Tab-separated table of C-alpha atoms in Angstrom:
chain	number	residue	atom	x	y	z
B	7	UNK	CA	-18.563	-8.433	-24.162
B	8	UNK	CA	-18.808	-7.749	-20.291
B	9	UNK	CA	-15.842	-6.082	-20.650
B	10	UNK	CA	-17.101	-3.782	-23.123
B	11	UNK	CA	-20.601	-3.412	-21.261
B	12	UNK	CA	-19.816	-2.752	-17.814
B	13	UNK	CA	-18.388	0.365	-16.524
B	14	UNK	CA	-15.359	-0.437	-14.329
B	15	UNK	CA	-14.498	2.626	-12.954
B	16	UNK	CA	-15.557	1.853	-9.565
B	17	UNK	CA	-13.515	-1.686	-9.638
B	18	UNK	CA	-10.530	1.004	-11.237
B	19	UNK	CA	-10.666	3.302	-7.867
B	20	UNK	CA	-10.805	-0.190	-5.586
B	21	UNK	CA	-7.682	-1.312	-7.272
B	22	UNK	CA	-5.819	1.404	-7.042
B	23	UNK	CA	-6.751	1.562	-3.119
B	24	UNK	CA	-5.071	-1.799	-2.900
B	25	UNK	CA	-2.438	-1.188	-4.684
B	26	UNK	CA	-1.928	1.944	-1.882
B	27	UNK	CA	-1.937	-0.287	0.969
B	28	UNK	CA	0.470	-2.699	-0.739
B	29	UNK	CA	2.573	0.121	-1.402
B	30	UNK	CA	2.497	2.006	1.771
B	31	UNK	CA	3.086	-2.065	3.447
B	32	UNK	CA	6.143	-1.601	1.404
B	33	UNK	CA	7.463	1.398	1.856
B	34	UNK	CA	7.148	1.397	5.509
B	35	UNK	CA	8.020	-2.221	6.147
B	36	UNK	CA	10.701	-2.986	2.991
B	37	UNK	CA	12.539	-5.597	4.000
B	38	UNK	CA	9.989	-7.679	5.549
B	39	UNK	CA	7.967	-7.225	2.628
B	40	UNK	CA	10.955	-8.728	0.636
B	41	UNK	CA	10.564	-11.454	2.663
B	42	UNK	CA	7.034	-11.527	2.966
B	43	UNK	CA	7.033	-12.302	-1.324
B	44	UNK	CA	8.943	-15.641	-0.717
B	45	UNK	CA	6.465	-16.764	1.695
B	46	UNK	CA	4.785	-19.585	-0.243
B	47	UNK	CA	7.582	-21.018	-0.792
B	48	UNK	CA	9.874	-20.764	1.938
B	49	UNK	CA	9.192	-20.783	5.561
B	50	UNK	CA	11.681	-17.905	6.305
B	51	UNK	CA	8.903	-15.314	6.834
B	52	UNK	CA	6.794	-17.457	8.937
B	53	UNK	CA	9.524	-18.115	11.228
B	54	UNK	CA	11.345	-14.844	11.543
B	55	UNK	CA	7.957	-12.361	12.195
B	56	UNK	CA	5.835	-15.170	14.139
B	57	UNK	CA	7.695	-14.106	16.939
B	58	UNK	CA	7.139	-10.941	16.518
B	59	UNK	CA	3.451	-10.660	15.861
B	60	UNK	CA	1.402	-8.245	17.414
B	61	UNK	CA	-2.620	-8.159	18.099
B	62	UNK	CA	-2.261	-5.030	16.217
B	63	UNK	CA	0.327	-5.626	13.231
B	64	UNK	CA	-0.200	-2.559	10.657
B	65	UNK	CA	2.008	-4.570	8.100
B	66	UNK	CA	-0.556	-7.280	8.062
B	67	UNK	CA	-3.596	-5.118	8.467
B	68	UNK	CA	-2.365	-3.399	5.277
B	69	UNK	CA	-2.447	-6.049	3.357
B	70	UNK	CA	-5.311	-7.316	5.256
B	71	UNK	CA	-7.132	-4.556	3.397
B	72	UNK	CA	-5.884	-5.330	0.141
B	73	UNK	CA	-7.154	-8.886	0.609
B	74	UNK	CA	-10.855	-7.682	2.034
B	75	UNK	CA	-10.803	-5.499	-1.483
B	76	UNK	CA	-9.048	-7.844	-4.112
B	77	UNK	CA	-11.794	-10.724	-2.574
B	78	UNK	CA	-14.983	-8.419	-2.913
B	79	UNK	CA	-13.559	-7.209	-6.435
B	80	UNK	CA	-13.032	-10.915	-7.607
B	81	UNK	CA	-16.636	-12.445	-6.309
B	82	UNK	CA	-18.253	-9.466	-7.664
B	83	UNK	CA	-16.898	-9.834	-10.482
B	84	UNK	CA	-17.312	-13.374	-11.234
B	85	UNK	CA	-21.346	-12.653	-9.874
B	86	UNK	CA	-21.460	-10.766	-12.425
B	87	UNK	CA	-20.111	-13.274	-14.928
B	88	UNK	CA	-21.906	-16.386	-13.667
B	89	UNK	CA	-25.324	-14.676	-13.585
B	90	UNK	CA	-24.750	-12.974	-16.858
B	91	UNK	CA	-25.302	-9.642	-15.031
B	92	UNK	CA	-24.420	-6.289	-16.993
B	93	UNK	CA	-25.287	-3.949	-14.341
B	94	UNK	CA	-22.447	-2.765	-11.599
B	95	UNK	CA	-24.319	-1.348	-8.477
B	96	UNK	CA	-22.037	0.180	-5.921
B	97	UNK	CA	-24.283	-0.668	-3.258
B	98	UNK	CA	-24.070	-4.487	-3.579
B	99	UNK	CA	-20.635	-4.328	-3.908
B	100	UNK	CA	-19.819	-2.558	-1.065
B	101	UNK	CA	-21.767	-5.192	1.018
B	102	UNK	CA	-19.712	-7.517	-0.465
B	103	UNK	CA	-16.827	-5.810	0.652
B	104	UNK	CA	-18.363	-5.155	4.056
B	105	UNK	CA	-19.402	-8.919	4.227
B	106	UNK	CA	-16.130	-10.442	3.942
B	107	UNK	CA	-14.356	-7.613	5.943
B	108	UNK	CA	-16.650	-8.143	8.787
B	109	UNK	CA	-16.675	-12.053	8.939
B	110	UNK	CA	-13.119	-12.193	8.578
B	111	UNK	CA	-12.921	-9.860	11.911
B	112	UNK	CA	-15.370	-11.591	13.501
B	113	UNK	CA	-13.732	-15.460	12.640
B	114	UNK	CA	-9.874	-13.984	14.112
B	115	UNK	CA	-11.865	-12.769	16.842
B	116	UNK	CA	-13.131	-15.940	18.121
B	117	UNK	CA	-10.196	-17.505	17.369
B	118	UNK	CA	-8.456	-15.512	19.968
B	119	UNK	CA	-10.856	-15.711	22.110
B	120	UNK	CA	-11.024	-19.638	22.368
B	121	UNK	CA	-6.860	-19.305	22.550
B	122	UNK	CA	-7.390	-16.704	25.549
B	123	UNK	CA	-9.953	-19.345	27.038
B	124	UNK	CA	-8.466	-22.618	26.713
B	125	UNK	CA	-4.938	-20.995	28.229
B	126	UNK	CA	-3.411	-22.112	24.139
B	127	UNK	CA	-2.386	-18.036	23.334
B	128	UNK	CA	0.625	-18.620	21.919
B	129	UNK	CA	-0.241	-21.811	19.722
B	130	UNK	CA	-3.360	-19.726	17.948
B	131	UNK	CA	-1.490	-16.358	17.444
B	132	UNK	CA	1.294	-18.589	15.958
B	133	UNK	CA	-1.357	-20.481	13.779
B	134	UNK	CA	-3.229	-16.951	12.816
B	135	UNK	CA	-0.488	-15.578	11.831
B	136	UNK	CA	0.620	-18.280	9.390
B	137	UNK	CA	-2.810	-18.670	7.631
B	138	UNK	CA	-3.711	-14.780	7.738
B	139	UNK	CA	-0.034	-14.851	5.990
B	140	UNK	CA	-1.061	-17.237	3.333
B	141	UNK	CA	-4.521	-15.351	2.642
B	142	UNK	CA	-2.820	-11.970	2.299
B	143	UNK	CA	-0.172	-13.474	-0.474
B	144	UNK	CA	-3.507	-14.637	-2.057
B	145	UNK	CA	-4.833	-11.003	-1.974
B	146	UNK	CA	-0.974	-9.987	-3.370
B	147	UNK	CA	-1.997	-12.394	-6.003
B	148	UNK	CA	-5.443	-11.840	-6.778
B	149	UNK	CA	-4.886	-7.843	-7.436
B	150	UNK	CA	-2.764	-8.624	-11.152
B	151	UNK	CA	-4.960	-11.227	-11.810
B	152	UNK	CA	-8.072	-8.989	-10.949
B	153	UNK	CA	-6.702	-6.396	-13.410
B	154	UNK	CA	-6.444	-8.738	-16.197
B	155	UNK	CA	-10.396	-10.029	-15.967
B	156	UNK	CA	-11.023	-6.458	-15.884
B	157	UNK	CA	-8.999	-4.741	-18.886
B	158	UNK	CA	-7.819	-7.364	-20.628
B	159	UNK	CA	-8.754	-10.954	-21.141
B	160	UNK	CA	-12.743	-11.600	-21.567
B	161	UNK	CA	-14.083	-13.262	-17.711
B	162	UNK	CA	-15.662	-16.770	-18.574
B	163	UNK	CA	-16.506	-19.437	-15.963
B	164	UNK	CA	-13.670	-21.514	-16.792
B	165	UNK	CA	-11.676	-18.562	-15.484
B	166	UNK	CA	-13.287	-17.879	-12.913
B	167	UNK	CA	-12.965	-21.623	-11.574
B	168	UNK	CA	-9.539	-21.361	-12.578
B	169	UNK	CA	-8.669	-18.758	-9.694
B	170	UNK	CA	-10.467	-20.134	-7.563
B	171	UNK	CA	-7.979	-23.157	-7.753
B	172	UNK	CA	-5.596	-21.255	-7.763
B	173	UNK	CA	-6.851	-19.565	-3.964
B	174	UNK	CA	-7.343	-22.996	-2.978
B	175	UNK	CA	-4.485	-24.422	-3.443
B	176	UNK	CA	-2.354	-21.394	-1.539
B	177	UNK	CA	-4.701	-22.162	1.650
B	178	UNK	CA	-4.344	-25.420	1.227
B	179	UNK	CA	-0.681	-24.924	1.335
B	180	UNK	CA	-0.795	-22.864	4.346
B	181	UNK	CA	-3.173	-25.383	5.957
B	182	UNK	CA	-0.763	-27.965	5.786
B	183	UNK	CA	1.932	-26.044	6.599
B	184	UNK	CA	0.184	-24.707	10.139
B	185	UNK	CA	-0.969	-28.686	10.652
B	186	UNK	CA	2.750	-29.599	10.349
B	187	UNK	CA	3.604	-26.844	13.283
B	188	UNK	CA	1.354	-28.371	14.881
B	189	UNK	CA	0.915	-31.553	14.459
B	190	UNK	CA	1.330	-33.235	17.718
B	191	UNK	CA	-0.880	-30.541	19.386
B	192	UNK	CA	-3.435	-31.073	16.574
B	193	UNK	CA	-3.017	-35.272	16.808
B	194	UNK	CA	-3.882	-34.922	20.486
B	195	UNK	CA	-6.629	-32.550	20.005
B	196	UNK	CA	-8.424	-34.151	17.041
B	197	UNK	CA	-12.096	-33.819	18.232
B	198	UNK	CA	-11.766	-30.456	19.371
B	199	UNK	CA	-9.870	-29.643	15.828
B	200	UNK	CA	-12.368	-30.915	13.748
B	201	UNK	CA	-14.834	-29.035	15.813
B	202	UNK	CA	-12.645	-26.175	14.919
B	203	UNK	CA	-12.918	-26.720	10.856
B	204	UNK	CA	-16.863	-26.890	11.094
B	205	UNK	CA	-17.202	-24.033	12.908
B	206	UNK	CA	-14.425	-21.619	12.574
B	207	UNK	CA	-13.407	-22.764	8.649
B	208	UNK	CA	-16.357	-24.217	6.717
B	209	UNK	CA	-18.853	-22.439	8.908
B	210	UNK	CA	-17.985	-18.886	7.568
B	211	UNK	CA	-18.193	-19.673	3.951
B	212	UNK	CA	-21.394	-21.361	3.974
B	213	UNK	CA	-22.884	-18.111	6.138
B	214	UNK	CA	-21.719	-16.367	3.310
B	215	UNK	CA	-22.985	-18.457	0.621
B	216	UNK	CA	-26.098	-17.938	2.214
B	217	UNK	CA	-26.555	-14.555	1.936
B	218	UNK	CA	-25.528	-14.258	-1.919
B	219	UNK	CA	-27.976	-16.819	-2.859
B	220	UNK	CA	-30.484	-15.484	-0.595
B	221	UNK	CA	-29.998	-12.260	-1.916
B	222	UNK	CA	-30.476	-12.950	-5.406
B	223	UNK	CA	-33.659	-14.553	-4.070
């Protein structure tokens, strides 16, 4: 079995690191963290903290670090499972982390730049906050899932697909929530909205996929 062959020492180190980031966020921002846990089924968190958003938010930053680690662990574990590869390469895994983190940050900066250019900073900031909150929530959910896949369950294509579908559901719910909150603005600028989706929502994932495929080749 995959679990019996691959050494999970590095996976363990990064999972613990992600847990440390979450713990720091919980201890430092206790009330906000409690509200954040209910973000998926309740808009209370978004309504309260959207107004308090800062360009550099420590709470979101800590959860973002866990998100990058969790996505990278899951992506690399999926790669090992689907490709039937039994060799863990730290250099390759670090490339996953660098790729996920870099693309995410560049994407956020470009979106903020667009907001500044078109003088819609408040709308973009609110939208980004909502989207980042749901992504960070997905990272929070992904941490224990990664632990289960590594140490309890046998990774398989079915489990990998199930987890991907769960992450898609969380992303879709976040997207719908943001769309409802800015429905009027979106409808009045439908062309730019579609252009935004193709360029900044779908494009980065296609780039990441291409990088993975080229590395495989």
